[in-house]
Short mmCIF file of C-alpha atoms in Angstrom, two decimals:
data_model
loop_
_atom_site.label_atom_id
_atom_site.label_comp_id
_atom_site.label_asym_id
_atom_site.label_seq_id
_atom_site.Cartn_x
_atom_site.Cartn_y
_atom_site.Cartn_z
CA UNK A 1 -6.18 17.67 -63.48
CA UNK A 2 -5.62 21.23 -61.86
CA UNK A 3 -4.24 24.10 -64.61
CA UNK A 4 -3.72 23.58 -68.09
CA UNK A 5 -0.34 22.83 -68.05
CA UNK A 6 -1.15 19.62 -65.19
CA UNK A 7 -3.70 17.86 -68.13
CA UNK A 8 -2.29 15.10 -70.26
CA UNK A 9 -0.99 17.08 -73.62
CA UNK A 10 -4.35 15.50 -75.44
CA UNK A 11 -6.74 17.24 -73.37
CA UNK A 12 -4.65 20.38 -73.55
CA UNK A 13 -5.33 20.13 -76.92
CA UNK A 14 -8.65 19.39 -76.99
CA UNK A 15 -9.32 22.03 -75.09
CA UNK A 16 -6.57 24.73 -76.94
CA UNK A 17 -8.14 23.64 -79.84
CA UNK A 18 -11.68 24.17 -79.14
CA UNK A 19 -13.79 26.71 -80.53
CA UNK A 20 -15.10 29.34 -78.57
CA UNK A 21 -16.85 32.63 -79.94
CA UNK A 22 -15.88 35.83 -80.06
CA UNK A 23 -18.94 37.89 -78.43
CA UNK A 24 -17.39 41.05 -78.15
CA UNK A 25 -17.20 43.66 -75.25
CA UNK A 26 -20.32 41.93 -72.27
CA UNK A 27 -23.65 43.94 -71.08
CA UNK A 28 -23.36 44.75 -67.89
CA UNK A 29 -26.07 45.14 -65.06
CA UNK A 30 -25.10 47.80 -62.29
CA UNK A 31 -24.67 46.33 -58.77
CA UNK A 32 -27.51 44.99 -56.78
CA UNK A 33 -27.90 45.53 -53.07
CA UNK A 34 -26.61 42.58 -51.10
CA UNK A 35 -30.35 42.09 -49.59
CA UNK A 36 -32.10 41.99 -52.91
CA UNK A 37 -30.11 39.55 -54.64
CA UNK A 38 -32.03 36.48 -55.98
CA UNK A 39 -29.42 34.04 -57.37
CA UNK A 40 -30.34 30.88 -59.51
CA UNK A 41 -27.44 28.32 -59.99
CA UNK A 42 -27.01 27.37 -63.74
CA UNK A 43 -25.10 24.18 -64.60
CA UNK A 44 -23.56 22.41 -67.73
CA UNK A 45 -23.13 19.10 -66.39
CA UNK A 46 -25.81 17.67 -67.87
CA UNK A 47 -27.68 16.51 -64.71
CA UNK A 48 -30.99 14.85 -64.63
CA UNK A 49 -33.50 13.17 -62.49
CA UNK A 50 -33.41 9.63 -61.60
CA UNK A 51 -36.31 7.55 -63.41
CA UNK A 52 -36.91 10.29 -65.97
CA UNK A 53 -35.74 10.68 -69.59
CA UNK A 54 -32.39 10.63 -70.55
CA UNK A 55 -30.61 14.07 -71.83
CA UNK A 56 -29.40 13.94 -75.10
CA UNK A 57 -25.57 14.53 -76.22
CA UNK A 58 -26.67 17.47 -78.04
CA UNK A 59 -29.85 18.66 -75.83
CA UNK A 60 -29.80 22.65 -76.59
CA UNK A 61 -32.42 23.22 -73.67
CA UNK A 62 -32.31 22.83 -69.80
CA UNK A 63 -33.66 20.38 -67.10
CA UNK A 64 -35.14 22.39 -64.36
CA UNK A 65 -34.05 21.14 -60.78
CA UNK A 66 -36.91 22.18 -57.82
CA UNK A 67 -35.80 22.97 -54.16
CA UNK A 68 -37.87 19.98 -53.45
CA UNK A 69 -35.64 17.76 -55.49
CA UNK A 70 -33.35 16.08 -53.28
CA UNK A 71 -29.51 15.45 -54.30
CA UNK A 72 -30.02 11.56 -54.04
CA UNK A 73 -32.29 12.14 -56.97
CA UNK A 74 -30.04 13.86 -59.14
CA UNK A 75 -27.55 11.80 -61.73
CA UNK A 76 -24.66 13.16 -64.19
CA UNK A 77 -26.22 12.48 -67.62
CA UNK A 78 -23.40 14.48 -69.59
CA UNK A 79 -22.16 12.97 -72.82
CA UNK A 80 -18.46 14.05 -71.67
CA UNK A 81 -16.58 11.39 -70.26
CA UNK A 82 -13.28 13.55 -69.80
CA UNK A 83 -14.21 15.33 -66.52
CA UNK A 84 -14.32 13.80 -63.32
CA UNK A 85 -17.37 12.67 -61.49
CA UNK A 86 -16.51 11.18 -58.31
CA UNK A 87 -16.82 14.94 -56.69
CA UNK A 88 -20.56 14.93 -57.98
CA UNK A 89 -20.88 11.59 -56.73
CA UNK A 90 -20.00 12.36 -53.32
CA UNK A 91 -21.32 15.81 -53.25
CA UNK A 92 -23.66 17.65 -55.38
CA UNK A 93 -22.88 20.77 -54.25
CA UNK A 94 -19.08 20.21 -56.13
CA UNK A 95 -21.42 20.79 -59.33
CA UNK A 96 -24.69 22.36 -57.97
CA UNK A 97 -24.39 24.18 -54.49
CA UNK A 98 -27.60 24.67 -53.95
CA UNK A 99 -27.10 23.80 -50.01
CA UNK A 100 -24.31 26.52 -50.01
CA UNK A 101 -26.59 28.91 -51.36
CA UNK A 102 -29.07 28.88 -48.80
CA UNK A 103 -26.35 29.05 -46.59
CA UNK A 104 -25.23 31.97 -47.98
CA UNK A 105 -28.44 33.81 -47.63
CA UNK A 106 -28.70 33.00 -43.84
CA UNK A 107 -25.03 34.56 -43.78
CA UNK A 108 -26.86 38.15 -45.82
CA UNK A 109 -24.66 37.66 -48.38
CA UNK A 110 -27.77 37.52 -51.15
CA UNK A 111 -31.32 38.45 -50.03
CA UNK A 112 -32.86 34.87 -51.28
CA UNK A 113 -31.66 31.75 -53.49
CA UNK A 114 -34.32 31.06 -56.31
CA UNK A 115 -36.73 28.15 -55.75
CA UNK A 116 -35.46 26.02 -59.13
CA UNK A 117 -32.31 25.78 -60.68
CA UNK A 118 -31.09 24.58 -64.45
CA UNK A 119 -28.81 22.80 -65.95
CA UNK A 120 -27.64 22.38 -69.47
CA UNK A 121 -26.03 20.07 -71.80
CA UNK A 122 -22.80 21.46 -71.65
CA UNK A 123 -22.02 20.38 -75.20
CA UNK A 124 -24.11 22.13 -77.49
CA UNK A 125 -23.35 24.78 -80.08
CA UNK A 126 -23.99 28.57 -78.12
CA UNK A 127 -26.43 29.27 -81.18
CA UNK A 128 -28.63 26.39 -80.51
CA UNK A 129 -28.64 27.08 -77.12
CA UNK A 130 -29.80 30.59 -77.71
CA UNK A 131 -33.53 30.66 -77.93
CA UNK A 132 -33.96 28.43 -74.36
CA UNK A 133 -31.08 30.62 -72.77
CA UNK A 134 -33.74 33.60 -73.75
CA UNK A 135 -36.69 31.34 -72.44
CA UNK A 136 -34.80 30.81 -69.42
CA UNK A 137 -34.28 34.69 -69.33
CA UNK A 138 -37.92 34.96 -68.93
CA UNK A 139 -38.51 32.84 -66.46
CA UNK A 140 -36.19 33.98 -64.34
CA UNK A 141 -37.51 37.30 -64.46
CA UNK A 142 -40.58 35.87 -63.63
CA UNK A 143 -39.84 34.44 -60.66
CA UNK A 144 -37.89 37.50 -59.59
CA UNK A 145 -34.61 36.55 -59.54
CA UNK A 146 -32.34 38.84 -60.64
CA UNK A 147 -28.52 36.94 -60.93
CA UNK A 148 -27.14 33.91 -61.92
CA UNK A 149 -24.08 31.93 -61.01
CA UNK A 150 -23.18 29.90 -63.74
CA UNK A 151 -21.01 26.75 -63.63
CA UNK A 152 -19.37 24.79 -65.89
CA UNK A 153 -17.65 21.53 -65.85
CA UNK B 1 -21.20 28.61 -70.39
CA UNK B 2 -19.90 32.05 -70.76
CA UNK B 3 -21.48 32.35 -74.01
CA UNK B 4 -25.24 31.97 -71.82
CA UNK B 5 -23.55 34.32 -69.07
CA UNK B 6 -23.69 37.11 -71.96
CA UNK B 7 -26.87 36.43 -73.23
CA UNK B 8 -28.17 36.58 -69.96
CA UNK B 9 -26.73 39.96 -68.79
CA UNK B 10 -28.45 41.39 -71.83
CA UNK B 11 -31.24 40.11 -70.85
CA UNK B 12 -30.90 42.07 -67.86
CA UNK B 13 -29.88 39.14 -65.62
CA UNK B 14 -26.57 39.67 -63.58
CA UNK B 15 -24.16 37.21 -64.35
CA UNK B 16 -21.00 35.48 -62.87
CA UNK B 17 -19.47 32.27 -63.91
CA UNK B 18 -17.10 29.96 -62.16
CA UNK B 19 -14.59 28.58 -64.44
CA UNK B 20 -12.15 26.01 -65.02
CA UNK B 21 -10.19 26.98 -68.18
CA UNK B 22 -8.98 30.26 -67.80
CA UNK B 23 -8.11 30.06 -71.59
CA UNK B 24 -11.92 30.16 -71.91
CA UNK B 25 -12.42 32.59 -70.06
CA UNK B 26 -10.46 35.50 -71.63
CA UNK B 27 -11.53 34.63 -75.06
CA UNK B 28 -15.24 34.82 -74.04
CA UNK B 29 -15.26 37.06 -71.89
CA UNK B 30 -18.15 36.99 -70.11
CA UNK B 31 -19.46 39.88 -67.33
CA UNK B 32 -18.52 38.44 -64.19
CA UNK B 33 -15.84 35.32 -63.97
CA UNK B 34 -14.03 33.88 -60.96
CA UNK B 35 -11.16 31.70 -62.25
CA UNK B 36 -10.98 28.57 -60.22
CA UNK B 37 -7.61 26.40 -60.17
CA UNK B 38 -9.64 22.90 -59.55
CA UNK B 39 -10.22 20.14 -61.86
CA UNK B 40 -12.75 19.62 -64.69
CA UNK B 41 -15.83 18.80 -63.02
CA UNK B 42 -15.41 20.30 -59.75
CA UNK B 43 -16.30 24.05 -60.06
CA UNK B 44 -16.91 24.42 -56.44
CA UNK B 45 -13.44 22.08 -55.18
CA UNK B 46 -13.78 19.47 -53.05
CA UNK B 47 -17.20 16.99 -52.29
CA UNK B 48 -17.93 17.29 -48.65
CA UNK B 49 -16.05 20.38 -47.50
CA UNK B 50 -18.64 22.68 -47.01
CA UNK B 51 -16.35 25.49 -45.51
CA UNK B 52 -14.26 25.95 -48.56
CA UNK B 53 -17.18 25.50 -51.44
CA UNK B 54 -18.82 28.75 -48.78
CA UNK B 55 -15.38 30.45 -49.75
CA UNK B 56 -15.51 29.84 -53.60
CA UNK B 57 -19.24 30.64 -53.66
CA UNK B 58 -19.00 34.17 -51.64
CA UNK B 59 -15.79 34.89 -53.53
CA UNK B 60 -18.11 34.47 -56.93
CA UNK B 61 -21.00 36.26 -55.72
CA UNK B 62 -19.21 39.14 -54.18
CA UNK B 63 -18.00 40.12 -58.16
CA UNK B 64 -21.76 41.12 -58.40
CA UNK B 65 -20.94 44.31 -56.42
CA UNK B 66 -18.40 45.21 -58.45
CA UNK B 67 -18.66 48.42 -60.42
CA UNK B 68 -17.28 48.33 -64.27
CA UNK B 69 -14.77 51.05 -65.74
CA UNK B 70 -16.90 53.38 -67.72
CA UNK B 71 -15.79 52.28 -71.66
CA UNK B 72 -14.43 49.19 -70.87
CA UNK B 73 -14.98 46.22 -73.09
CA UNK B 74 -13.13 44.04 -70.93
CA UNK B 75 -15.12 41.71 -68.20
CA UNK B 76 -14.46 41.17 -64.81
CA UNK B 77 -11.67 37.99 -64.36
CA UNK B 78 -10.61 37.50 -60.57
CA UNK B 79 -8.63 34.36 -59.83
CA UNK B 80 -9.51 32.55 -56.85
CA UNK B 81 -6.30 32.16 -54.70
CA UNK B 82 -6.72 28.77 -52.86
CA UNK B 83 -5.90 25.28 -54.30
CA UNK B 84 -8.65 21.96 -53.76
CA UNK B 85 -7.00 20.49 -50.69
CA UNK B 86 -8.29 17.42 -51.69
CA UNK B 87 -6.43 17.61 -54.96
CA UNK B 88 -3.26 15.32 -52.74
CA UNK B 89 -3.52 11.98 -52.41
CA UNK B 90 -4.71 10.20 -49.66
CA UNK B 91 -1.79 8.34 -48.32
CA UNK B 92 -3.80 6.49 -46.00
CA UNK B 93 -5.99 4.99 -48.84
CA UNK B 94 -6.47 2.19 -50.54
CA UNK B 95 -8.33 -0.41 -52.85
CA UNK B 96 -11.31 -1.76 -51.93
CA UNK B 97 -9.95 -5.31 -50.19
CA UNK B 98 -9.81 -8.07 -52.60
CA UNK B 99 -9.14 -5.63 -55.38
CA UNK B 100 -5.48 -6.56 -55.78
CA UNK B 101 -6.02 -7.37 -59.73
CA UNK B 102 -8.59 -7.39 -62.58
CA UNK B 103 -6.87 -11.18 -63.44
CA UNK B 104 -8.96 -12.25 -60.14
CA UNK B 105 -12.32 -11.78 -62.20
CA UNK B 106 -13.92 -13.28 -64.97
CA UNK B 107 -16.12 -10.85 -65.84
CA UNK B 108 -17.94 -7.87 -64.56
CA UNK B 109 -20.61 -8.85 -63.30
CA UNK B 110 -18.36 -11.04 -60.85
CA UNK B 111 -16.29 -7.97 -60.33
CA UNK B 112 -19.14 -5.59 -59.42
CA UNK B 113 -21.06 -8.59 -57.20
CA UNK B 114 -17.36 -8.51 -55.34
CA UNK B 115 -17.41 -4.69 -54.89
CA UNK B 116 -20.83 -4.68 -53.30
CA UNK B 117 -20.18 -4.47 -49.85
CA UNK B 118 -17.98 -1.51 -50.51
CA UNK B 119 -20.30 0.01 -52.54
CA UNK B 120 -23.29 0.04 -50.24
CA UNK B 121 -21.08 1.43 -47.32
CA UNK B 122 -20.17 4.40 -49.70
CA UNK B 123 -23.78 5.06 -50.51
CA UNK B 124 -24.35 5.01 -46.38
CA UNK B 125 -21.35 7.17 -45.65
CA UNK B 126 -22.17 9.99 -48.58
CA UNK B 127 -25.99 10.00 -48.76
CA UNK B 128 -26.43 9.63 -52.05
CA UNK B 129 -26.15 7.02 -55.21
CA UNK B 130 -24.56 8.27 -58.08
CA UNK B 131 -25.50 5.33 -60.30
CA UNK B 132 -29.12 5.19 -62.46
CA UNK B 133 -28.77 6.80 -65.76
CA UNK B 134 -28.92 3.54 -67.65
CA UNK B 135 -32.31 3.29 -65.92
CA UNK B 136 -31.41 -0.84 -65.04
CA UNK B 137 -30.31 -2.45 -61.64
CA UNK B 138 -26.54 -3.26 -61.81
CA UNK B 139 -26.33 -6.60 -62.31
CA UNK B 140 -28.85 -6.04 -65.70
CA UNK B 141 -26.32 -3.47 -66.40
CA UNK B 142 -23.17 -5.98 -65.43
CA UNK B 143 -25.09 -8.62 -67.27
CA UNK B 144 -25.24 -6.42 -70.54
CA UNK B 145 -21.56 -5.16 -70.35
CA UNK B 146 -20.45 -8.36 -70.47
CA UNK B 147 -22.39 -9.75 -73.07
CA UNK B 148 -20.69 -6.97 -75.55
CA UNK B 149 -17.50 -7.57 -74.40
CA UNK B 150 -18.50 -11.61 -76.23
CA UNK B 151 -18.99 -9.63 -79.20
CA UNK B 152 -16.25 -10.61 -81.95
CA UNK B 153 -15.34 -8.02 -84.60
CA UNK B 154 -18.53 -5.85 -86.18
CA UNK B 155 -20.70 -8.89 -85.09
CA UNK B 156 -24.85 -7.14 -83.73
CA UNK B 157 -24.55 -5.98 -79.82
CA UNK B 158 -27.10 -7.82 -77.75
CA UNK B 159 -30.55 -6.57 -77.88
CA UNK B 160 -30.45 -3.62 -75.92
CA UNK B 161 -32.02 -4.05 -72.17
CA UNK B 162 -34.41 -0.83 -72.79
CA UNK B 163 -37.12 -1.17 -75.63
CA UNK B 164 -36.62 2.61 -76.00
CA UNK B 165 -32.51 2.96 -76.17
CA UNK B 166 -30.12 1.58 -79.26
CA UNK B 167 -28.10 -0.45 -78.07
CA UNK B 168 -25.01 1.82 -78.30
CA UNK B 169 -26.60 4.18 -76.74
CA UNK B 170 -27.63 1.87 -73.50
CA UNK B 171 -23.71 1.10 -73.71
CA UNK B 172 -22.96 4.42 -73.10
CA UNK B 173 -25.49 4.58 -70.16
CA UNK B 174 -24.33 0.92 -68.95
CA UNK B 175 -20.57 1.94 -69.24
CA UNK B 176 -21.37 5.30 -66.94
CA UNK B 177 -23.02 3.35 -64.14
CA UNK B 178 -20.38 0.63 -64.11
CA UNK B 179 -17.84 3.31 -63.74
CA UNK B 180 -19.99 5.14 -60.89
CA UNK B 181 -20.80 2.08 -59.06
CA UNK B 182 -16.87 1.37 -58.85
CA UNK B 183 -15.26 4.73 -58.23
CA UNK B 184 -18.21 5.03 -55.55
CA UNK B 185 -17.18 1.85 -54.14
CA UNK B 186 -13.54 2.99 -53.98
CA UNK B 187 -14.51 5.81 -52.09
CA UNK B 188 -16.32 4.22 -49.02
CA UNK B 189 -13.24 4.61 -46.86
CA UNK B 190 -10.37 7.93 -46.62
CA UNK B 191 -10.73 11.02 -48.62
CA UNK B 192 -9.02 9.42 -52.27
CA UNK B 193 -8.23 11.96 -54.83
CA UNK B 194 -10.18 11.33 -57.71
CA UNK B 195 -6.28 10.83 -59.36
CA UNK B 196 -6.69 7.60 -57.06
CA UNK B 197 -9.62 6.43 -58.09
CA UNK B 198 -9.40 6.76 -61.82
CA UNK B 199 -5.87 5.09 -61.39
CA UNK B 200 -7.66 2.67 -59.86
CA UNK B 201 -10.22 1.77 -62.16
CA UNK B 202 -8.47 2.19 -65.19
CA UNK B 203 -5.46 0.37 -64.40
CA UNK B 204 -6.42 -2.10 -61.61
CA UNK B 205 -9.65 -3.49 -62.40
CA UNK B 206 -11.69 -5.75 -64.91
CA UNK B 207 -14.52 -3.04 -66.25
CA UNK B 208 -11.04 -0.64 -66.73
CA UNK B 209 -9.43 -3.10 -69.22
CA UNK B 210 -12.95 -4.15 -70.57
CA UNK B 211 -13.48 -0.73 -71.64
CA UNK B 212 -10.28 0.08 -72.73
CA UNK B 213 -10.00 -3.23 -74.81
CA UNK B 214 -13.65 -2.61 -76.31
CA UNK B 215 -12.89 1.04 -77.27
CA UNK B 216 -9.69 -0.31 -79.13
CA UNK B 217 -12.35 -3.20 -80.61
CA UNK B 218 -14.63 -0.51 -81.94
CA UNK B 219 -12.14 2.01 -83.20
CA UNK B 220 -10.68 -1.24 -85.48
CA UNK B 221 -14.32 -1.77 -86.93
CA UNK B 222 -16.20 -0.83 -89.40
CA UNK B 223 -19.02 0.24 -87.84
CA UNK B 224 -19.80 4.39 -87.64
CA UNK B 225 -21.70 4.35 -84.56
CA UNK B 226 -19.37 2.12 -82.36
CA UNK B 227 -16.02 3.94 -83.97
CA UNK B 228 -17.68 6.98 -82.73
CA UNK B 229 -18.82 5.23 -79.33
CA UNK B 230 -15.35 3.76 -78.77
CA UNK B 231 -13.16 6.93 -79.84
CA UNK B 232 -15.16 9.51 -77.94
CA UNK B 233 -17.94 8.24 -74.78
CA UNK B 234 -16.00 5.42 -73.01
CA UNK B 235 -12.61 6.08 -71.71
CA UNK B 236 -11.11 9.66 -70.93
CA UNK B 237 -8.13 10.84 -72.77
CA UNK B 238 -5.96 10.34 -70.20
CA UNK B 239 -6.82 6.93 -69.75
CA UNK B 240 -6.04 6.01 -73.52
CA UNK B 241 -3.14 3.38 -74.19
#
């Protein structure tokens, strides 16, 4: 599965087919110095921690994922079975480069890589998902991090 | 995704996303997107290739210096120019040994204690174990699997092996782990595609046609839950007879 046009012609059309909102012309925040970048990574892919609570198919808030968390501890929990997994399941940085990241701030290319990252259930309704994308606003601000790098699956 | 990306800017958090479906991406619209031509799943390319997930990651990042037209309503969408080299085959891959057909097993749980070898090298050779969400070892998870493929017709599922899970929805959980436990097990030699795997399991092995035969099972039924279960949480699309 590569482009559009390489998925079987059901998946094309799930995916033609799918709703997606019109939000209209996006805020934008000016550019921020290379060096004072703070970047959190924001997943859909429904990823959880092993031994804890499952994520439900229609979860509208986030798991949080701690530096201190280490990728063997980390498990797709999405409710999606029509993406592929065996990337994640060799790598979690395929999903949630958080090892890339750090790299990337040794390089200078962002001053620092927040301390926790997030990830959603990628298959909720945007409106139910609003009040926890606002919480998760917030916190970010509070821990001074000031971009995010979102990405789905 | 791209809906949170412009929430988030408003908020007054700079956003970029890395996306799979372009299509997506210019209806939304979102701030900041880098269009990547990789599969679902993989937003960064390929596991293990830490050079070119560095090039997708910087190429993201560096839209954040980006300045916008003054009256634009149009976000930033740059497409990222490289295709997942490990998007081709492996040609020097192939089944885990044994695996020659899913006739050879006579149930799962024989299948998976035959792919254990294989899948305990994988875990070795990548670091990690992709299989746990159902919360039970793999042979309780085997063990369950197999006693709902005994089910006939709309007869009750086994009691479910987790006091606090239905039992459909520890089927779910049970039928992600198998899957995980064999696609890691394919893996533990070469550089498959996942096009290889998936063949693989869906074509080749026991829990493949189990799956395939049980969604077919609970799509004929008359039970709301499995029909659901069956038609949308157990075999991808393109993996459908």
């Amino acid at each position: 599965m590569v482009r559009m046009t390489d998925l079987a012609a059901s998946a094309q059309a799930n995916l033609n087919a799918l709703d997606c909102p019109e939000l209209g012309a996006p805020a934008w925040v000016p550019p921020i110095d290379a060096a004072k970048l703070k970047v959190a990574l924001i997943s859909s892919a429904g990823i959880m921690q092993r031994g804890r609570a499952n994520i439900a198919g229609n979860a509208p808030g986030y798991e949080e994922i701690h530096d201190s968390v280490d990728d063997g501890a980390l498990l797709l929990n999405h409710v999606s079975v029509n993406f592929d997994r065996t990337g994640f399941a060799r790598d979690v940085n395929v999903v949630l480069p958080r090892a890339r990241l750090r790299e990337l701030v040794e390089e200078g290319v962002i001053g620092a890589a927040s301390e926790t990252h997030y990830a959603f259930m990628g298959a909720t309704h945007p409106d139910a998902m609003a009040p926890y994308v606002d919480q998760l606003a917030q916190e970010l601000r509070a821990n001074g991090v000031n971009a995010a790098c979102l990405l789905p699956v | 995704m791209s809906a949170i990306a412009h929430r988030l800017e408003r908020a007054g958090i700079a956003t970029v996303v890395i996306g799979l479906v372009k299509l997506h991406l210019e209806k939304i619209n979102p701030p900041r997107a880098l269009w990547v031509p990789f599969e679902l799943g993989r937003p960064m390319g390929p596991p293990n290739d830490a050079e070119f997930q560095r090039d997708v990651l910087r190429a993201a990042l560096s839209l954040l210096h980006l300045t916008r037209q003054a009256d634009s309503d149009s976000g930033v969408l740059v497409d990222f120019p490289h295709e997942d080299p490990n998007s081709v085959d492996d040609p020097q891959w192939r089944p885990p040994a044994e695996h020659t057909s899913a006739q050879a097993f006579t149930s799962v749980s024989v299948e998976c204690a035959a792919l254990a070898a294989e899948k305990s090298a994988a875990v070795q050779r990548y670091g990690r174990d992709p299989v746990g969400v159902a919360g039970l070892t793999i042979d309780q998870a085997a063990a369950f699997f197999d006693a709902v493929c005994a089910v006939v017709s709309d007869d009750p599922l086994p009691a479910s092996p987790r006091e606090d899970l239905s039992s459909n929805l520890a089927l779910r959980f049970v039928a992600d782990d198998l899957k995980a436990y064999y696609l890691q097990a394919a893996a533990a030699v070469g550089k498959p595609s996942s096009r290889q795997l998936h063949n693989w399991l869906w074509r080749e092995t026991r829990l493949g046609q189990s799956l395939k035969s049980l969604r077919r099972q609970f799509l004929d039924g008359n039970d709301d839950k499995r029909t659901s279960l069956g038609n949308k949480f157990m075999v991808p699309r393109a993996f459908v007879d």
